[in-house]
mmCIF file of C-alpha atoms in Angstrom:
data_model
loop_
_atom_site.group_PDB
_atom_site.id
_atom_site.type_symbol
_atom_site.label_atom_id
_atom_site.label_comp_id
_atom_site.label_asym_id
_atom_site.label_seq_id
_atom_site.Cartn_x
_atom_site.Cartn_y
_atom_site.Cartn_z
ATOM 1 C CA UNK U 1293 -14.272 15.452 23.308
ATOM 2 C CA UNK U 1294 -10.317 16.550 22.491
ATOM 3 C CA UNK U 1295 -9.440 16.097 25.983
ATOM 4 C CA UNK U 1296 -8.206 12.744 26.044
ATOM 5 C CA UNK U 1297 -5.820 13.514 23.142
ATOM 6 C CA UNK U 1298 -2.075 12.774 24.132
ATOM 7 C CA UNK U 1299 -2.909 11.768 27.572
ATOM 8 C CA UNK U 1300 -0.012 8.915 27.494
ATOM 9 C CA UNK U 1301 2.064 11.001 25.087
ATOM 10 C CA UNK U 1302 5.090 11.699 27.255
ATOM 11 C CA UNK U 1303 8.162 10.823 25.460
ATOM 12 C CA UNK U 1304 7.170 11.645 21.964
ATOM 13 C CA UNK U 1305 8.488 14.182 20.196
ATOM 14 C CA UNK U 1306 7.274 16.364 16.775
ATOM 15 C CA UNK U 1307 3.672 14.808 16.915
ATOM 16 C CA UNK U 1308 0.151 16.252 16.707
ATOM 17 C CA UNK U 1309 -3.387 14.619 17.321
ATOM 18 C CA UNK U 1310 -6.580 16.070 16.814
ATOM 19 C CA UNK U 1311 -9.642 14.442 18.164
ATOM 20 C CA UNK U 1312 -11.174 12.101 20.411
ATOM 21 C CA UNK U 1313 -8.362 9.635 22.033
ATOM 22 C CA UNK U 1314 -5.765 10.327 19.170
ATOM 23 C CA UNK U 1315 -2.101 9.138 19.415
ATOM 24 C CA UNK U 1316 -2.870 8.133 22.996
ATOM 25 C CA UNK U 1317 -0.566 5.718 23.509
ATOM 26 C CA UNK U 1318 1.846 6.934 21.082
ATOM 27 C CA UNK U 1319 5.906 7.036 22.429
ATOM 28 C CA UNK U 1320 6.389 7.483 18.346
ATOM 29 C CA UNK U 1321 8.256 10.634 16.695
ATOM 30 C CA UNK U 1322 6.726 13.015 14.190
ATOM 31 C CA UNK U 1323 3.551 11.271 13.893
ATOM 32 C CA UNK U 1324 0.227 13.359 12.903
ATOM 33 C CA UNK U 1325 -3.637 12.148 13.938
ATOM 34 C CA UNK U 1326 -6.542 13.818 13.037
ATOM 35 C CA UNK U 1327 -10.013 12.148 13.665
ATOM 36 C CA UNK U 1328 -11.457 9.591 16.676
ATOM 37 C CA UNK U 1329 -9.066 7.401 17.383
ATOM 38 C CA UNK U 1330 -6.918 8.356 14.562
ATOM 39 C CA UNK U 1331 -3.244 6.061 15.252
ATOM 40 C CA UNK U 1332 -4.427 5.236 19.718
ATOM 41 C CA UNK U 1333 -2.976 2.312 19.401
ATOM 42 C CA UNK U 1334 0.637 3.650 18.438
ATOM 43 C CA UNK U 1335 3.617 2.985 20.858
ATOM 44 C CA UNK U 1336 6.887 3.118 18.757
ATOM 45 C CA UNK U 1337 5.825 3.922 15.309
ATOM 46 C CA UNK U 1338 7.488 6.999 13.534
ATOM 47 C CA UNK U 1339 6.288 9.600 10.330
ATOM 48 C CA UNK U 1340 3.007 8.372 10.240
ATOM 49 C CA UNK U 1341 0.187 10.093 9.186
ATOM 50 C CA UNK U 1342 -3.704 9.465 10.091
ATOM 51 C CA UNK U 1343 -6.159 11.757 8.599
ATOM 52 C CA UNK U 1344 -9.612 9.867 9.466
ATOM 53 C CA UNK U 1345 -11.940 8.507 12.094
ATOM 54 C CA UNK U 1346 -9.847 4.958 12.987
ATOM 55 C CA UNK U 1347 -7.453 6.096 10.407
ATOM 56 C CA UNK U 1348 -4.610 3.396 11.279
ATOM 57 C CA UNK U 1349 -6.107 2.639 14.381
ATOM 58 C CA UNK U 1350 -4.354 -0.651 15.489
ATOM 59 C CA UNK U 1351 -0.886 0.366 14.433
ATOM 60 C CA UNK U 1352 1.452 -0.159 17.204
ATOM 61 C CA UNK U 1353 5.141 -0.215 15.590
ATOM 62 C CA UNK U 1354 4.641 0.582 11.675
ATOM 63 C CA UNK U 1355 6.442 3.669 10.334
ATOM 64 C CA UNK U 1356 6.052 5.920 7.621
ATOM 65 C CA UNK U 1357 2.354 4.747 6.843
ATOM 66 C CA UNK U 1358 -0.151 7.379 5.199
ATOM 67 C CA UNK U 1359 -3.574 6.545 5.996
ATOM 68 C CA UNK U 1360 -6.547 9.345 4.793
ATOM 69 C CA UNK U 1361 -10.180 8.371 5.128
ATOM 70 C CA UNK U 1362 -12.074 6.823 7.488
ATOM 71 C CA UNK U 1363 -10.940 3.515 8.822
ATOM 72 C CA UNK U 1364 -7.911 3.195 6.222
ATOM 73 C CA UNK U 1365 -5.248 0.968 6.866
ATOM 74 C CA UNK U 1366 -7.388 0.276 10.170
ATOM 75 C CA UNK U 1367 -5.370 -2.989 10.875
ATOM 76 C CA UNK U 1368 -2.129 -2.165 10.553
ATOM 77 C CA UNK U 1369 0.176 -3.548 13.161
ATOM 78 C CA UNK U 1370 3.926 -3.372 11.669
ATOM 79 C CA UNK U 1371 3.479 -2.833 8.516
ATOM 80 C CA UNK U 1372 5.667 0.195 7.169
ATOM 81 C CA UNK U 1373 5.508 2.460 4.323
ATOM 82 C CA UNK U 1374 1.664 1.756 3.279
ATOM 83 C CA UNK U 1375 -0.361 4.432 1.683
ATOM 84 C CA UNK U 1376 -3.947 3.587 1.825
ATOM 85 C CA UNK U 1377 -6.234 6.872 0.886
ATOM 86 C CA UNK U 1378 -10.230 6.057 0.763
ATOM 87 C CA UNK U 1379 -12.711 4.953 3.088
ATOM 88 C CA UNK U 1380 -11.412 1.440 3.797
ATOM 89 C CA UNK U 1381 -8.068 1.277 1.963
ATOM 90 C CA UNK U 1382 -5.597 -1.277 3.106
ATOM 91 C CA UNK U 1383 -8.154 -1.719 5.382
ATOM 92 C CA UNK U 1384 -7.047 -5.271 6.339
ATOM 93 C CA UNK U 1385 -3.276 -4.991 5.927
ATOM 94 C CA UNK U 1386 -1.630 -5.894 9.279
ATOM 95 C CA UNK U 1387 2.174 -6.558 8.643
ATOM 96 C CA UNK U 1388 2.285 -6.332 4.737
ATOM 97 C CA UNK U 1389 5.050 -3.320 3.606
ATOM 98 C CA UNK U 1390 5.189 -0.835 0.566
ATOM 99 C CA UNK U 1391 1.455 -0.790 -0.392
ATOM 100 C CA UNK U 1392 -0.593 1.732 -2.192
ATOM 101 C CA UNK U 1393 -4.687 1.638 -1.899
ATOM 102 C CA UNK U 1394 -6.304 4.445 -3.532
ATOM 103 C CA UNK U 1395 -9.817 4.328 -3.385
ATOM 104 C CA UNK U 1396 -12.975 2.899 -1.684
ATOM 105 C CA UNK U 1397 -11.965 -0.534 -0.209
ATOM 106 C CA UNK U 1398 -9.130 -0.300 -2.833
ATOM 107 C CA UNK U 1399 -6.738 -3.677 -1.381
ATOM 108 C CA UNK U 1400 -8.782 -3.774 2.008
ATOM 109 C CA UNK U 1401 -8.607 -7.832 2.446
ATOM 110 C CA UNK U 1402 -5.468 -8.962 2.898
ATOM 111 C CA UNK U 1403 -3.417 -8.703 5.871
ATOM 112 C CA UNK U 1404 0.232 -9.397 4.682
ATOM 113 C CA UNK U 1405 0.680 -8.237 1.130
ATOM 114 C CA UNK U 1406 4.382 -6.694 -0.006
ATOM 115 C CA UNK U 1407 5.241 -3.871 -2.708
ATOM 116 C CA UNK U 1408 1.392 -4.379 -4.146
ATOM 117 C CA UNK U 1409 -0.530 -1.560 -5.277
ATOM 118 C CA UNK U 1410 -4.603 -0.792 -5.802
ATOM 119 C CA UNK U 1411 -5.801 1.761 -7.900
ATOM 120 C CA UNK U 1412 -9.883 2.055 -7.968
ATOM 121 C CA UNK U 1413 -13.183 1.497 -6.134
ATOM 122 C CA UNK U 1414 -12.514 -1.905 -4.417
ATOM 123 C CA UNK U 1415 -9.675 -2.829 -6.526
ATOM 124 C CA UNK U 1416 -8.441 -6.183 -4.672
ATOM 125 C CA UNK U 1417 -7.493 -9.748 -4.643
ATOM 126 C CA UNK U 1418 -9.587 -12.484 -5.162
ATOM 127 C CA UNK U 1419 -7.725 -15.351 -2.761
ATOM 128 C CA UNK U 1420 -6.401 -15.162 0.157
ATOM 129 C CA UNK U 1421 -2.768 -15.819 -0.246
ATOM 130 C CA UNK U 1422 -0.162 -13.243 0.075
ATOM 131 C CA UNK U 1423 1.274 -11.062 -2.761
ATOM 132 C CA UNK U 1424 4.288 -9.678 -3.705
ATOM 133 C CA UNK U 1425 4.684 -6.675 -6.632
ATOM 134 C CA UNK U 1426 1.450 -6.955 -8.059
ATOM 135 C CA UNK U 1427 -1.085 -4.169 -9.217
ATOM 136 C CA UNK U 1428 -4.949 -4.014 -9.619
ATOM 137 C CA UNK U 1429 -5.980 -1.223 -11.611
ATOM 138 C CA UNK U 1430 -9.721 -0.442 -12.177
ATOM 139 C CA UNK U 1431 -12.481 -0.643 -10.432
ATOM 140 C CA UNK U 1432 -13.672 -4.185 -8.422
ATOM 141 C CA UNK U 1433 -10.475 -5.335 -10.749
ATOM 142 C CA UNK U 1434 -8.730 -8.042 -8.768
ATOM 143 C CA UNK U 1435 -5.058 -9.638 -9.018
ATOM 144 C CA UNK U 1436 -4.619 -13.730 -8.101
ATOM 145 C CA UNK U 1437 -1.143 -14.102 -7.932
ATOM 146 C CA UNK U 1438 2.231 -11.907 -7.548
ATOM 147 C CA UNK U 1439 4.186 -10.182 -9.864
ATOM 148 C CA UNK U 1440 0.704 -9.461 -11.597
ATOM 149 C CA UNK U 1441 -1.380 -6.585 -13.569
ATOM 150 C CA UNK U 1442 -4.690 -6.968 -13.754
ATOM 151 C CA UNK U 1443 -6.578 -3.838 -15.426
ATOM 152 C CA UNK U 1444 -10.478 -3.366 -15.455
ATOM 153 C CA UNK U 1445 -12.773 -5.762 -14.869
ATOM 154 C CA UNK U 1446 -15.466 -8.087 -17.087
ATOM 155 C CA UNK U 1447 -17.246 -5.128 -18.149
ATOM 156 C CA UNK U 1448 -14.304 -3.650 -19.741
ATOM 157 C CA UNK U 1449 -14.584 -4.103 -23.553
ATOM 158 C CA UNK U 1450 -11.443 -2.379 -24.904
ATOM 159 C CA UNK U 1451 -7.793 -1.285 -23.333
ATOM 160 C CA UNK U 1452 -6.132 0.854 -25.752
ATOM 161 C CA UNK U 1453 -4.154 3.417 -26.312
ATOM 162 C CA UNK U 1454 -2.448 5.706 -29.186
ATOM 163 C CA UNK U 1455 0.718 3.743 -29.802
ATOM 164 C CA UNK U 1456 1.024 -0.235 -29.743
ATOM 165 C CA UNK U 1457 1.845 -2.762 -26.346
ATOM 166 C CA UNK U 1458 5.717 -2.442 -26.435
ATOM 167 C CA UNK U 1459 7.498 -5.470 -24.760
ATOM 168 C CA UNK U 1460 10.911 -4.502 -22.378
ATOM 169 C CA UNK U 1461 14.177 -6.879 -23.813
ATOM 170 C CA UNK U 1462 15.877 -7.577 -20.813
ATOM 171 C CA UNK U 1463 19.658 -7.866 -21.586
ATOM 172 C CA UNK U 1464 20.395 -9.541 -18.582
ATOM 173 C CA UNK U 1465 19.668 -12.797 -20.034
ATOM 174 C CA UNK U 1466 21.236 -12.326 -23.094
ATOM 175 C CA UNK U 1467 24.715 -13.438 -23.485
ATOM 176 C CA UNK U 1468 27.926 -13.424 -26.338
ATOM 177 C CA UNK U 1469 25.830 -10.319 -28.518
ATOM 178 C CA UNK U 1470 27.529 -9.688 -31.479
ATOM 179 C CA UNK U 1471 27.145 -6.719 -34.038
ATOM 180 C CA UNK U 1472 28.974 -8.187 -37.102
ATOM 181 C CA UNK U 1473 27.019 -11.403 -37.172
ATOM 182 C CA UNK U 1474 26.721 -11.641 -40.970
ATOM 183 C CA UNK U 1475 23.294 -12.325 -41.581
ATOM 184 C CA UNK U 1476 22.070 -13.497 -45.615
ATOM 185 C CA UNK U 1477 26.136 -14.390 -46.204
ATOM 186 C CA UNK U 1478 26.558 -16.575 -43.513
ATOM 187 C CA UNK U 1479 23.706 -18.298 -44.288
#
């Protein structure tokens, strides 16, 4: 029953919610909801978007989150700028920022990860400790610390590709470079 939808939704502005008890709480701008209790918990959050039964569901404050599938990025409190798209993705995320999960369960258990991203049926973590800037790429492939890249899992028996692992210099750290250094006579 769509009758319920927007039944609290008077200061609002720019939204729409389709489907049982959808942005019913919302006071948020330009927020879309489409699916049973798609974003009925939001008061204050802006430019989100909830395409899923309990697609962010709990998200009371969080802005510019993008949640498609049912019960992604469920959790979310105050997290912003999460993309979770998959049944489950993100699912646990509550205050964690700048996510991606794309896939089945893809990054679903933690609650409070920053600037990670999960790419692949139930790509995750395998602790329980907060990240920062890591990435889990494959699928059940799983990251244990920040500023990490995990790709495949155990059954993966070759990563490859047409040209060879290139390594970044970072020029930061160098210091006093010289181009006239004279090499075989100064030696």
């Amino acid at each position: 029953s769509s009758d319920q939808t927007h039944e609290e939704n008077d200061t609002g502005y720019y939204n729409t919610g389709i489907g049982y008890v959808a942005l019913t709480s919302n006071a948020g701008d330009e927020n879309t909801a489409t699916g049973a209790l798609a974003l009925v918990a939001n008061t204050s959050g802006d430019l989100n978007l909830a395409d899923g039964s309990q697609a962010l569901a709990y998200n009371i404050t969080g802005s510019a989150n993008t949640a498609t599938g049912s019960r992604s990025v469920l959790s979310n409190t105050t997290g912003s700028y999460n993309t979770g798209i998959g049944n489950n993705a993100l699912y646990g995320n509550t205050t964690g920022s700048g996510n991606t999960g794309v896939g089945k369960g893809a990054g679903s258990a933690n609650d409070n990860n920053s600037y990670c991203t999960f790419l692949g049926y139930d790509a995750e973590q395998s602790v329980s400790i907060n990240f920062t800037n890591s990435m889990a790429l494959g699928n059940t492939s799983r990251i244990t610390a920040s500023n990490q890249v995990r790709i495949g899992n155990g059954s993966i028996t070759s990563i490859g590709g047409y040209a060879g692992w290139s390594n970044i210099s970072d020029g930061r750290v160098k210091k006093n470079i010289k181009e006239n250094v004279p090499g075989l006579q100064f030696i």
